[in-house]
PDB file of C-alpha atoms in Angstrom:
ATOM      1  CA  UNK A  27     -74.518  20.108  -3.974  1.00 42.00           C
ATOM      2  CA  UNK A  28     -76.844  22.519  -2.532  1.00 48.00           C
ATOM      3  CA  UNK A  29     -78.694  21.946   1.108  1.00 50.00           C
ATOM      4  CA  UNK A  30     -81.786  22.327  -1.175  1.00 50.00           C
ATOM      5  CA  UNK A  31     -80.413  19.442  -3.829  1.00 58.00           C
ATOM      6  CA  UNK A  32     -80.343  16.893  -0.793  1.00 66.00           C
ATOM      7  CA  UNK A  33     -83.509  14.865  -0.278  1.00 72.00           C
ATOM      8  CA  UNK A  34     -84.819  15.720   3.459  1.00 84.00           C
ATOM      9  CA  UNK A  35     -87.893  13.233   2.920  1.00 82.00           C
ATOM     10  CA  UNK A  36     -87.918  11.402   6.536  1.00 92.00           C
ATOM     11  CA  UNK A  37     -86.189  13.547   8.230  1.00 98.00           C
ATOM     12  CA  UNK A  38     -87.109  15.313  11.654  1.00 98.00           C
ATOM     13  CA  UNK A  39     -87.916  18.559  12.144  1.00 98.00           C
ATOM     14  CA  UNK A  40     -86.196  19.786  15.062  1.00 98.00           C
ATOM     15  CA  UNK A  41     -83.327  18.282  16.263  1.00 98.00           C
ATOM     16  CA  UNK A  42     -82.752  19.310  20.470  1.00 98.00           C
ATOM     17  CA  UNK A  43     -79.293  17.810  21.455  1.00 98.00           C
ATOM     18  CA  UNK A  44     -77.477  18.450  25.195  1.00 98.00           C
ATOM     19  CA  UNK A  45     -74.002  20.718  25.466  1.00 96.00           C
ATOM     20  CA  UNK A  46     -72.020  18.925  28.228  1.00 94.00           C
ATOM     21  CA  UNK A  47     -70.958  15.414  27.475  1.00 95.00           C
ATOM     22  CA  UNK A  48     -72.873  15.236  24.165  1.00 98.00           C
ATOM     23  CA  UNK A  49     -72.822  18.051  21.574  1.00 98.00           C
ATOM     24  CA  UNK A  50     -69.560  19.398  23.058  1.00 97.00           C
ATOM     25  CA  UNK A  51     -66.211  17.551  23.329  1.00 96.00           C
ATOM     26  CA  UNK A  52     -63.972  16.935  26.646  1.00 93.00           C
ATOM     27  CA  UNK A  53     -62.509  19.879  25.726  1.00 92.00           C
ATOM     28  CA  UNK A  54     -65.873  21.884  25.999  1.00 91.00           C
ATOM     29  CA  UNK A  55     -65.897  22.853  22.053  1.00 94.00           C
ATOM     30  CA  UNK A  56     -67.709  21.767  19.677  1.00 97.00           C
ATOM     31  CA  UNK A  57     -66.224  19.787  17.147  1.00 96.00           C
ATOM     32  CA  UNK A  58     -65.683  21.350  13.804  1.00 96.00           C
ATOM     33  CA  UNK A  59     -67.327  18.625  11.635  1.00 96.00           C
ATOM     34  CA  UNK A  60     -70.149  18.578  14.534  1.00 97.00           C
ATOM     35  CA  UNK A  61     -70.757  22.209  14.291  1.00 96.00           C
ATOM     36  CA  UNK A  62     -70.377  22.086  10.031  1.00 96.00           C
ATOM     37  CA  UNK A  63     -73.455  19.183  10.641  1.00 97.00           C
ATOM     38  CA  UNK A  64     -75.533  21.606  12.778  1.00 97.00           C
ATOM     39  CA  UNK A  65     -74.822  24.451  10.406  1.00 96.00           C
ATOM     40  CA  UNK A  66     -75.583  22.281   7.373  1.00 96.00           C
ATOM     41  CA  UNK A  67     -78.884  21.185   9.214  1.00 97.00           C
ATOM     42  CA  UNK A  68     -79.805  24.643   9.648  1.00 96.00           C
ATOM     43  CA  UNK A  69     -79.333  25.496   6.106  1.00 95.00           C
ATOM     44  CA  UNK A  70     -81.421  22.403   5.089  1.00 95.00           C
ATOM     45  CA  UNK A  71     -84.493  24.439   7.435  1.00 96.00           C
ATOM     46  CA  UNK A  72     -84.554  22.297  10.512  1.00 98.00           C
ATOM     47  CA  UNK A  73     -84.470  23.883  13.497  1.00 98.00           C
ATOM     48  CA  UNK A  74     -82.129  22.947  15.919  1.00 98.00           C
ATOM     49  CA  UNK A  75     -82.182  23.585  19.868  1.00 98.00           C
ATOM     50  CA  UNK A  76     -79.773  23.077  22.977  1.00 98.00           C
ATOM     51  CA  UNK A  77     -80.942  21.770  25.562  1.00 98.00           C
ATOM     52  CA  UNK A  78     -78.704  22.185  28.584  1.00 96.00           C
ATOM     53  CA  UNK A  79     -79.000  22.995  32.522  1.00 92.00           C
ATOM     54  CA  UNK A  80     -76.863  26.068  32.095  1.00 93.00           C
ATOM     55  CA  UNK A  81     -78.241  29.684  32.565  1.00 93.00           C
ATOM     56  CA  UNK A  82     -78.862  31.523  29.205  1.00 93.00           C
ATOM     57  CA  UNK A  83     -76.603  33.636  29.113  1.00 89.00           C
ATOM     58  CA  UNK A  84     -73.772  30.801  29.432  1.00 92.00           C
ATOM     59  CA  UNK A  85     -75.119  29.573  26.188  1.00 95.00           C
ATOM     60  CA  UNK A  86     -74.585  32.859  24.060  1.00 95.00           C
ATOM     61  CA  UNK A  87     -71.228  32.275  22.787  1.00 94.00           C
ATOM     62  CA  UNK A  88     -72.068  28.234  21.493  1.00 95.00           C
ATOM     63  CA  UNK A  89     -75.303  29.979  20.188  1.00 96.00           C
ATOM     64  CA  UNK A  90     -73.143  32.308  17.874  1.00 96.00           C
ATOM     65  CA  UNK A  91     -71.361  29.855  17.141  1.00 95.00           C
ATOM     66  CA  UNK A  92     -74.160  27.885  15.526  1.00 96.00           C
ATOM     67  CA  UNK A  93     -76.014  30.357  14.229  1.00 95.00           C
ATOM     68  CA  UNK A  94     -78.586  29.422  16.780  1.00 96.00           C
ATOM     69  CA  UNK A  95     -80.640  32.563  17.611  1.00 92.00           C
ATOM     70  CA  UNK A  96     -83.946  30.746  18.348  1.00 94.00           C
ATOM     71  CA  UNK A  97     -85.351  29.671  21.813  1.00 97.00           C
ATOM     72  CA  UNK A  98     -83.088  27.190  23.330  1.00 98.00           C
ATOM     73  CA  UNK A  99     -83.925  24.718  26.394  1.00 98.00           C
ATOM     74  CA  UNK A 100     -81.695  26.163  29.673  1.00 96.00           C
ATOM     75  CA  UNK A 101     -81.591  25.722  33.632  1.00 93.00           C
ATOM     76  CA  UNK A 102     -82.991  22.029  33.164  1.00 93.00           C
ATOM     77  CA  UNK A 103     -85.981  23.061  31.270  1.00 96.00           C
ATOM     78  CA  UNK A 104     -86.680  25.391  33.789  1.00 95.00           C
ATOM     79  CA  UNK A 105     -86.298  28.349  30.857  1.00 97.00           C
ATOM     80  CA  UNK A 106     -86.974  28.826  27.449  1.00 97.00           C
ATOM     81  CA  UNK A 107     -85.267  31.628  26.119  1.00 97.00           C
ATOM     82  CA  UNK A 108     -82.892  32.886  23.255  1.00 96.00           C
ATOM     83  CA  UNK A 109     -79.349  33.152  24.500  1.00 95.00           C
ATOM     84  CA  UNK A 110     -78.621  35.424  21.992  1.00 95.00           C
ATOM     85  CA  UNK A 111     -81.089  38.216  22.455  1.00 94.00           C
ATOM     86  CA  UNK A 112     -81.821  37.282  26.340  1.00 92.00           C
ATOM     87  CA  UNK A 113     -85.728  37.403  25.477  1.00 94.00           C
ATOM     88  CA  UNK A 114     -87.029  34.530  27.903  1.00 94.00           C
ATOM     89  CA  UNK A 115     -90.346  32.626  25.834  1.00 94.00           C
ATOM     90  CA  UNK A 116     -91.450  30.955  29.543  1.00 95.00           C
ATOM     91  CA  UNK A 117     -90.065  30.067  32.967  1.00 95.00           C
ATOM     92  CA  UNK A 118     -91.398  27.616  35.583  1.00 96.00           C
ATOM     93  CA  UNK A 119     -90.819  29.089  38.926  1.00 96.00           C
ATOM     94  CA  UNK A 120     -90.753  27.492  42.610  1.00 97.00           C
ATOM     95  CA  UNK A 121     -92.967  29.191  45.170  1.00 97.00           C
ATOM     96  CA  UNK A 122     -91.772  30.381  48.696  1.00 97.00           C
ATOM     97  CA  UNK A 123     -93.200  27.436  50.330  1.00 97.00           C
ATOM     98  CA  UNK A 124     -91.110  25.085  48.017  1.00 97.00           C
ATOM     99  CA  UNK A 125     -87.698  27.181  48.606  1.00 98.00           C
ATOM    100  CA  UNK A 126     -88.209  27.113  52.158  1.00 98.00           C
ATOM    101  CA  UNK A 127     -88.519  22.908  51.842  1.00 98.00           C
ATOM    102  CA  UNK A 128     -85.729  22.778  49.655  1.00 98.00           C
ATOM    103  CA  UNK A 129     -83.342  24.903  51.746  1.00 98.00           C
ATOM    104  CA  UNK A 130     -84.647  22.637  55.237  1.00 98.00           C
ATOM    105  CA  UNK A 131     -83.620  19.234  53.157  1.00 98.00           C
ATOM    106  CA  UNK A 132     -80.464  20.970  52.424  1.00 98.00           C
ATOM    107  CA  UNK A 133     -79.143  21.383  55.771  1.00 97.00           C
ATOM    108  CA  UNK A 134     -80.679  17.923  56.888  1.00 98.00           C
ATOM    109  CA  UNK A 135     -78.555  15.772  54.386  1.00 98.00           C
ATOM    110  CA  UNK A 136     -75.578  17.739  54.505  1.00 98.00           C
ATOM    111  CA  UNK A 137     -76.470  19.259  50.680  1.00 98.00           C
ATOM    112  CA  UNK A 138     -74.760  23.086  50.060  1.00 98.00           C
ATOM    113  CA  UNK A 139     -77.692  25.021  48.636  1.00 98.00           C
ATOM    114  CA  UNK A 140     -77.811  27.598  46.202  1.00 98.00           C
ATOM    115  CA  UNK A 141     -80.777  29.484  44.304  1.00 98.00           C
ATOM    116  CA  UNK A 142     -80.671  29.686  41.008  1.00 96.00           C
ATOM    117  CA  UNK A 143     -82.295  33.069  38.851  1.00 95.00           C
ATOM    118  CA  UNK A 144     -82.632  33.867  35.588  1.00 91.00           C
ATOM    119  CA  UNK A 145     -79.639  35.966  35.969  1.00 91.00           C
ATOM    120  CA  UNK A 146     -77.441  33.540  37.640  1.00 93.00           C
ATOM    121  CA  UNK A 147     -76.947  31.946  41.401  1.00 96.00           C
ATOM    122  CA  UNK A 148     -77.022  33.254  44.501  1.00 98.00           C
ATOM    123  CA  UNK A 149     -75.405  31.548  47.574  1.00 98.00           C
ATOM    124  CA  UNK A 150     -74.781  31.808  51.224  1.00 98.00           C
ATOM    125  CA  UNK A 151     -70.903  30.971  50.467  1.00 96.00           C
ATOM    126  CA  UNK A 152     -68.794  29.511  48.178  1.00 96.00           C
ATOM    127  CA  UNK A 153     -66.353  26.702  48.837  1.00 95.00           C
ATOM    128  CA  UNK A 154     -63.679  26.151  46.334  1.00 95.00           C
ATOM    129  CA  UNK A 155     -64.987  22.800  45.228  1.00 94.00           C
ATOM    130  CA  UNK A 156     -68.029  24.717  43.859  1.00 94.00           C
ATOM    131  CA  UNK A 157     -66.033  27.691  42.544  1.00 93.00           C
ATOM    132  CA  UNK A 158     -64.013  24.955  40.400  1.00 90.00           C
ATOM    133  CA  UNK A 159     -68.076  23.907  38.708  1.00 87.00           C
ATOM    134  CA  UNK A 160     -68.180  27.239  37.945  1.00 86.00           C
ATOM    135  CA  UNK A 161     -65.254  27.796  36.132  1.00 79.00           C
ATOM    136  CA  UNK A 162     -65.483  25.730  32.590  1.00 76.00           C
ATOM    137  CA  UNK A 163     -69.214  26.891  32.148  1.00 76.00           C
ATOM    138  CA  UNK A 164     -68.675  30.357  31.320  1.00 75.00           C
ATOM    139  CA  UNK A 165     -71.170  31.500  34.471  1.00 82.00           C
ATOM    140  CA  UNK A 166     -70.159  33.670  37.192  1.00 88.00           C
ATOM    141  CA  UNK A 167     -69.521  32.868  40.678  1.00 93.00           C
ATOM    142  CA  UNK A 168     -72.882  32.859  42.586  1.00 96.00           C
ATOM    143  CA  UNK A 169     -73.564  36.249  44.473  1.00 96.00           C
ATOM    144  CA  UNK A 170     -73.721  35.756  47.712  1.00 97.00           C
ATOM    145  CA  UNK A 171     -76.078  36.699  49.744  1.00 97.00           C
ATOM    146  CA  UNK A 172     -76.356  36.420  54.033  1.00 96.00           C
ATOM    147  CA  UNK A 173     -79.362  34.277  54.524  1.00 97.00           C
ATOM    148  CA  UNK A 174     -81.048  32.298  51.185  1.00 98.00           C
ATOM    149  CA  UNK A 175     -84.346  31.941  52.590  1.00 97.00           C
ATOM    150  CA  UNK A 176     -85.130  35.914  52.511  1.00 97.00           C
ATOM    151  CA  UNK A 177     -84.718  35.468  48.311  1.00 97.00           C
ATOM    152  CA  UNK A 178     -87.862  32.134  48.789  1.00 96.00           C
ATOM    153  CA  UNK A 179     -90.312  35.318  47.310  1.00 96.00           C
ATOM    154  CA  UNK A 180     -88.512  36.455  44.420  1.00 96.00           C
ATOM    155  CA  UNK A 181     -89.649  32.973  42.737  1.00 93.00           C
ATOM    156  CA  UNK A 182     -86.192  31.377  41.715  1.00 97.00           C
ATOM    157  CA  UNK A 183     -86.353  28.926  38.732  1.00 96.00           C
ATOM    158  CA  UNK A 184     -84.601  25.966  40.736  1.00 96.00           C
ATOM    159  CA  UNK A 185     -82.575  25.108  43.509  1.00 98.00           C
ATOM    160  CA  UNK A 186     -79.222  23.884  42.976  1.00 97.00           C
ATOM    161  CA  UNK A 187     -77.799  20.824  45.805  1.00 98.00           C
ATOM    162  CA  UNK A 188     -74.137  20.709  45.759  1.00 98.00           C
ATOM    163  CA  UNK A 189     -73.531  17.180  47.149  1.00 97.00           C
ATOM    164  CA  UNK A 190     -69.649  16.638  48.844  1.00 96.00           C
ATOM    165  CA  UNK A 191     -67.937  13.724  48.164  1.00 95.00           C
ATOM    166  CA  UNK A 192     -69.817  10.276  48.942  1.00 97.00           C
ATOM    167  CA  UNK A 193     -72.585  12.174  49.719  1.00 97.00           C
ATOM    168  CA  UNK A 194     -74.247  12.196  46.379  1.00 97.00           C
ATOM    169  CA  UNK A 195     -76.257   8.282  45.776  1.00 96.00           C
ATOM    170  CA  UNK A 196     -77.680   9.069  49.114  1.00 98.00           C
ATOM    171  CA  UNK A 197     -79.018  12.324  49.020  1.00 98.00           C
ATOM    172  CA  UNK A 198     -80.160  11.185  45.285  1.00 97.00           C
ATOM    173  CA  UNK A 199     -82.166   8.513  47.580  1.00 97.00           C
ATOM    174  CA  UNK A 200     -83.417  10.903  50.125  1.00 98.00           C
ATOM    175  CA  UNK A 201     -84.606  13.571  47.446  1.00 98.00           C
ATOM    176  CA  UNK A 202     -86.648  11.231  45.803  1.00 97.00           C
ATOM    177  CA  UNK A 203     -88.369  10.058  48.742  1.00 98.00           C
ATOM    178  CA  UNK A 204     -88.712  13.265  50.585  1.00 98.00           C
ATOM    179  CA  UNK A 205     -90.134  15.300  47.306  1.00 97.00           C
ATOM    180  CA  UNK A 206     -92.260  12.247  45.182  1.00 96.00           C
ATOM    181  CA  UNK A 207     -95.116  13.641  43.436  1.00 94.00           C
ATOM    182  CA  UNK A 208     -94.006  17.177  44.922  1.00 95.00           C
ATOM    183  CA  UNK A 209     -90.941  18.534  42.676  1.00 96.00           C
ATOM    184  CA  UNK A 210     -88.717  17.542  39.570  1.00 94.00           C
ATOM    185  CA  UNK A 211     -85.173  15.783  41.499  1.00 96.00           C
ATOM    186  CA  UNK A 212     -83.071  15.734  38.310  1.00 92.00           C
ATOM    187  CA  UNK A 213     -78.980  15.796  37.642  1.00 89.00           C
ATOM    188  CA  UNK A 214     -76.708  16.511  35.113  1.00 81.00           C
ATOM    189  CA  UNK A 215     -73.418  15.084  36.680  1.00 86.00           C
ATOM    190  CA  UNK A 216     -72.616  13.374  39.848  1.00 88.00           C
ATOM    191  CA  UNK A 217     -71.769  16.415  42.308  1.00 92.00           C
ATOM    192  CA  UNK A 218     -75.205  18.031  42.192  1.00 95.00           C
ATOM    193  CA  UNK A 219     -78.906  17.732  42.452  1.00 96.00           C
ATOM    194  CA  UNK A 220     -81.255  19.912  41.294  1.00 95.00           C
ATOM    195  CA  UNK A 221     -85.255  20.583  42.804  1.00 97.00           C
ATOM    196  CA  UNK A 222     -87.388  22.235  39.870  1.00 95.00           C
ATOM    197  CA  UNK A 223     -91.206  22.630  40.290  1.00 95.00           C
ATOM    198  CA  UNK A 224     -92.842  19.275  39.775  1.00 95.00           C
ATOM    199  CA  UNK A 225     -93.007  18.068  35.936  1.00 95.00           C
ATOM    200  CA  UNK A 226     -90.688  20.726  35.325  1.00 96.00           C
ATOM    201  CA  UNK A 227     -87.814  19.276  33.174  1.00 96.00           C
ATOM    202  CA  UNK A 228     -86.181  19.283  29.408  1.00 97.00           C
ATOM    203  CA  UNK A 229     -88.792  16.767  28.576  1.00 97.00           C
ATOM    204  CA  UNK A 230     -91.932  19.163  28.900  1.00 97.00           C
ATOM    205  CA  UNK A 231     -89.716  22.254  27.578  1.00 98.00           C
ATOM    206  CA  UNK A 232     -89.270  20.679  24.652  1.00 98.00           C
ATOM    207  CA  UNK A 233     -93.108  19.772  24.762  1.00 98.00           C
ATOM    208  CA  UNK A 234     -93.926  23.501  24.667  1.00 98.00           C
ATOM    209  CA  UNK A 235     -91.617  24.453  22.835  1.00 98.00           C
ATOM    210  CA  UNK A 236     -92.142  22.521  19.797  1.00 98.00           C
ATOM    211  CA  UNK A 237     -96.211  22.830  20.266  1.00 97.00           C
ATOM    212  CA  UNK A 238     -95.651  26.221  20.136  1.00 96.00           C
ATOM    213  CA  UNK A 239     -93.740  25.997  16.571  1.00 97.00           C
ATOM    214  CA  UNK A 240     -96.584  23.211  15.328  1.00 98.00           C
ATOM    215  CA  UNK A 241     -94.058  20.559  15.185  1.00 98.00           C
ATOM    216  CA  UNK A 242     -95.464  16.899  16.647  1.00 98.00           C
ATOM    217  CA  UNK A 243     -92.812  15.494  18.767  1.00 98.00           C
ATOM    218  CA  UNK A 244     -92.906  12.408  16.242  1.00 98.00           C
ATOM    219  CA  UNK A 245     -90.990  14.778  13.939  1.00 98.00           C
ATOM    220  CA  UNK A 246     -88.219  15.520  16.633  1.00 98.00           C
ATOM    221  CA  UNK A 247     -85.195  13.652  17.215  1.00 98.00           C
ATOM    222  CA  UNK A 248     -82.949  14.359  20.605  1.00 98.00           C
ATOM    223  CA  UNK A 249     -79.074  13.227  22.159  1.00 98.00           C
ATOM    224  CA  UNK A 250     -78.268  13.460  25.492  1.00 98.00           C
ATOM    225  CA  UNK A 251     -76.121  11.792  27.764  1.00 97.00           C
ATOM    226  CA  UNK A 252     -77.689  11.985  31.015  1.00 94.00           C
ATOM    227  CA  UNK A 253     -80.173  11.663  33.586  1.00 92.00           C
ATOM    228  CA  UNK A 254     -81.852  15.074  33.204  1.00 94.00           C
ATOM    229  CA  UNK A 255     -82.118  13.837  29.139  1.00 97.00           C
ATOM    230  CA  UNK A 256     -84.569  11.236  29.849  1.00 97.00           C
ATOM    231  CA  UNK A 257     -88.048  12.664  29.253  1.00 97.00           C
ATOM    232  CA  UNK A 258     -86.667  14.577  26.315  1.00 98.00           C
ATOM    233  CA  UNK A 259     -85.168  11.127  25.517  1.00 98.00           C
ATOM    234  CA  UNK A 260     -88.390   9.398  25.488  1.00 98.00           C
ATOM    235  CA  UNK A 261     -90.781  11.540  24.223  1.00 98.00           C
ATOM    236  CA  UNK A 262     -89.143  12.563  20.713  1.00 98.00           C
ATOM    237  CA  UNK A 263     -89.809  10.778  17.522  1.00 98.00           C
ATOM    238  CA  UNK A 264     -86.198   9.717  17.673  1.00 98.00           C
ATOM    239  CA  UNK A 265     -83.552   9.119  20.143  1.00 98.00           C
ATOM    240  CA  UNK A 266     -79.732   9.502  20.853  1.00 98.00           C
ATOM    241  CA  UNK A 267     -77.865   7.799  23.857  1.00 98.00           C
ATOM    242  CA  UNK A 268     -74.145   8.842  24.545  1.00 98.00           C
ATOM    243  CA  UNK A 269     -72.321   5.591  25.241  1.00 98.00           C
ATOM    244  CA  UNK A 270     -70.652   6.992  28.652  1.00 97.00           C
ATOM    245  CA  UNK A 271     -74.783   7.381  29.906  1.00 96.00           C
ATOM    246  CA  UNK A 272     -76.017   5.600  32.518  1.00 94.00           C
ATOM    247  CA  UNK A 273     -77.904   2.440  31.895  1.00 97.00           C
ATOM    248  CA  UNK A 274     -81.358   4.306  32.905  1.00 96.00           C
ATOM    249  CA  UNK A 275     -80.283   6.774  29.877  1.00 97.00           C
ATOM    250  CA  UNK A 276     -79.218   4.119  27.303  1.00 98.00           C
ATOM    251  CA  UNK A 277     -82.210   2.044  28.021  1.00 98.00           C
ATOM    252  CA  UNK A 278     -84.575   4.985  27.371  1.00 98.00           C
ATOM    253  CA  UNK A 279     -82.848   5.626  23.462  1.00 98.00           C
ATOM    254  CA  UNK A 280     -83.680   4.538  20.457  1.00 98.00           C
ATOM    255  CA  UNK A 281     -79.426   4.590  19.477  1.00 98.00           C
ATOM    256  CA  UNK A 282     -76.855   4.343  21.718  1.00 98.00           C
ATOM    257  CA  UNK A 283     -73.459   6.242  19.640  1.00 98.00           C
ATOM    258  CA  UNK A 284     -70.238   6.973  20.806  1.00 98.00           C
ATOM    259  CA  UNK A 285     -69.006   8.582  23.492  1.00 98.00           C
ATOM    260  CA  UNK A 286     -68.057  12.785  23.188  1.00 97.00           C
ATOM    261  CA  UNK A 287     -64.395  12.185  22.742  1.00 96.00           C
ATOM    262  CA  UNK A 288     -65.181   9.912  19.537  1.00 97.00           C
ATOM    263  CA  UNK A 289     -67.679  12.856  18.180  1.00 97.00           C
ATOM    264  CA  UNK A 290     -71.051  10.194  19.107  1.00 98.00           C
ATOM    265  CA  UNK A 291     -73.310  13.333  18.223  1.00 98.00           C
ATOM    266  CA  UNK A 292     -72.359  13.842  15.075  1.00 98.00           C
ATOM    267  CA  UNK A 293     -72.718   9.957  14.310  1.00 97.00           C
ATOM    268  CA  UNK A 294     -76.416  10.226  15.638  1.00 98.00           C
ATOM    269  CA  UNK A 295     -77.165  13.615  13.208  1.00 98.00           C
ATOM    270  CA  UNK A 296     -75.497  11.426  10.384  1.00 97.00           C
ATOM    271  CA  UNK A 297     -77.953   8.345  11.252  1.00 97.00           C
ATOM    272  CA  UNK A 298     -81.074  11.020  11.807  1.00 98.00           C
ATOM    273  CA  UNK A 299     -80.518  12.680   8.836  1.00 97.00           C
ATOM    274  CA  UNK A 300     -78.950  10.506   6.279  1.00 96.00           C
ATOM    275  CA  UNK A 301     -77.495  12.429   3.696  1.00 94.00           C
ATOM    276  CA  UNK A 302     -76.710  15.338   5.231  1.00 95.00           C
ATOM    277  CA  UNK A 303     -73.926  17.286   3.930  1.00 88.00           C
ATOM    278  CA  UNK A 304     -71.536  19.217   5.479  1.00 83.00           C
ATOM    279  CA  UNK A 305     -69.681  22.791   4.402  1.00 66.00           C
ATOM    280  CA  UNK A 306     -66.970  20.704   2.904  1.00 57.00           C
ATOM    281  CA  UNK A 307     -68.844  18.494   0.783  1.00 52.00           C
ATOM    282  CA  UNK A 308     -68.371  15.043   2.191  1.00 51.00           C
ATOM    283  CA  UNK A 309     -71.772  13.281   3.441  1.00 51.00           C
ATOM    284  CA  UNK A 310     -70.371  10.927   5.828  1.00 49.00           C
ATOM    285  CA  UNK A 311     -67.077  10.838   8.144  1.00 44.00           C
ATOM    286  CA  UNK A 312     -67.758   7.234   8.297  1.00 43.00           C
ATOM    287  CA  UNK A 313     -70.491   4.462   8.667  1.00 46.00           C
ATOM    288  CA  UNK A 314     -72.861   5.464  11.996  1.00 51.00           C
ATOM    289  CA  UNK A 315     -71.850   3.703  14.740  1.00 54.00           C
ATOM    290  CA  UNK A 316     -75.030   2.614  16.697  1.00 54.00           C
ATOM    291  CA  UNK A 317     -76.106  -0.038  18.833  1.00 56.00           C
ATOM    292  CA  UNK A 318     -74.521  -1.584  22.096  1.00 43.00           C
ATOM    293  CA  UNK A 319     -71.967   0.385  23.937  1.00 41.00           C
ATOM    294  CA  UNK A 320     -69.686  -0.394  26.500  1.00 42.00           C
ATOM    295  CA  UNK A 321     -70.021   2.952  28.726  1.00 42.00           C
ATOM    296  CA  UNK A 322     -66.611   4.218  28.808  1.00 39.00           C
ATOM    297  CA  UNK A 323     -66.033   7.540  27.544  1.00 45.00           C
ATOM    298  CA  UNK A 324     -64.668  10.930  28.346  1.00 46.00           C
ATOM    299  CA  UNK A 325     -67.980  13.431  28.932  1.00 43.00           C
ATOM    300  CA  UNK A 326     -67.684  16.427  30.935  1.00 42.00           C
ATOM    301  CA  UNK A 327     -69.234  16.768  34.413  1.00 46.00           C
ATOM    302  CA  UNK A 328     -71.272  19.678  34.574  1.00 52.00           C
ATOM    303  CA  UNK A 329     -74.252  22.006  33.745  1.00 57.00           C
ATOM    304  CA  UNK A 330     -75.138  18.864  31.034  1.00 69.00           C
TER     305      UNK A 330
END
């Protein structure tokens, strides 16, 4: 049967999905009956978009991949831009005044701070803790650079907090409080934080992004497992939880599927798009599994 033979009455649009801990396995690939379901989705005309706090250019390969050569969401919303052909569509920048801030909290709660560019990090050093987040990601190592707050002109995109161990729920706290109303405190895994300009995250990306294509977010559905998935989460027309996601992330979705390891994405394309078939010819791997979820999984800690 031909994608064109299969009724897409009901179905979304756009589909925008996370890479770490959702679309991608613990392994850091992407499944080969996920990656036949985005590639049959494609065929069937809906546009599908990662959304993921990685730079760009970290996203190439998975774009290939997917035959994804559209805007995608990267650096926490922070960017829109194809992977692919490195054209960035729009980028939310921080101002000297809020770098300067940033870098000040840093040092006061014990945070390691690095800029983050378009083009990649930049760091006063490099411990090996956060060479190891580096590693699986396909980014380079930051460059580093003698004094951060000289670079608080050239407008980075965010700042990234690396948070030691047992420092994290507490500097979580103190961001919140120290930068309400002021800047976008978001996190993709439990060793960072990240400052973006205020109202800055995947949520109003995908906003612009799909106003600019004349698709209402009604017709969008999203997945994502974490806390920086919440506003794309909640504004979209339909809604994926992983079942490793924190209660805050699960509460926000209209399905909660399974966790990475047990291919939960693909189960939430299946239940978006019923009757979706893949390049082999079989519509379903088995019934969706949606609903309650007891938070155990395997996801990946990372970019997200």
């Amino acid at each position: 049967m031909s994608p064109a033979s299969v009724s897409t009455a009901g179905w979304p649009r756009l589909l925008a999905c996370d890479l770490d801990g959702t679309l991608l396995g613990p392994d850091g690939h992407v499944p080969a009956r996920t990656a036949a379901a985005v590639r049959a989705l494609r065929a069937a005309g809906v546009t599908v978009v990662l959304a993921s706090g990685r730079l760009g250019h970290a996203m190439r390969r998975l774009c290939l991949e997917l035959g994804l050569d559209g805007p995608q969401i990267t650096m926490q919303g922070a960017v829109i831009a194809s992977p692919v052909t490195g054209e960035i569509i729009h980028a939310w920048r921080l101002s000297a005044d809020q770098v300067r801030e940033h870098l000040s909290f840093a040092r006061l709660t014990g945070a390691i701070p690095l800029l983050c560019f378009p083009d990649g990090f930049r760091a006063e050093f490099v411990t090996p803790e956060i060479a190891a987040m580096f590693m699986p990601y396909e980014e380079p190592l930051p460059q580093i650079v003698p004094n951060l707050a000289v670079l608080a002109d050239e407008e980075p995109v965010k700042t990234y907090l690396y948070t030691p161990p047992g420092t994290h729920d507490r500097i979580w706290d103190a961001a919140h409080v120290a930068f309400a109303g002021r800047a976008t405190v978001t996190s993709g895994d439990e060793r960072s934080i990240e400052l973006l300009p205020v109202g800055v995250n995947k949520g109003e990306a995908l906003r612009v992004l799909v106003a600019s294509l004349g698709i209402p977010l009604a017709e969008v559905a999203t997945i994502g497992d974490a806390r920086n998935d919440i506003e794309m989460l909640r504004i979209s027309g339909r809604s994926a939880a992983m079942a490793h996601a924190r209660p805050e992330v699960r509460n926000v979705a209209e399905l909660v599927v399974p966790t990475n390891r047990d291919e939960g994405a693909l189960e939430a394309i299946l239940a978006f798009f019923p009757g979706l078939l893949l390049s082999d010819g079989v519509d379903q791997v088995a019934r969706p599994r949606v609903g309650a979820a007891d938070g155990r999984g395997d996801r990946t800690t990372g970019r997200d």
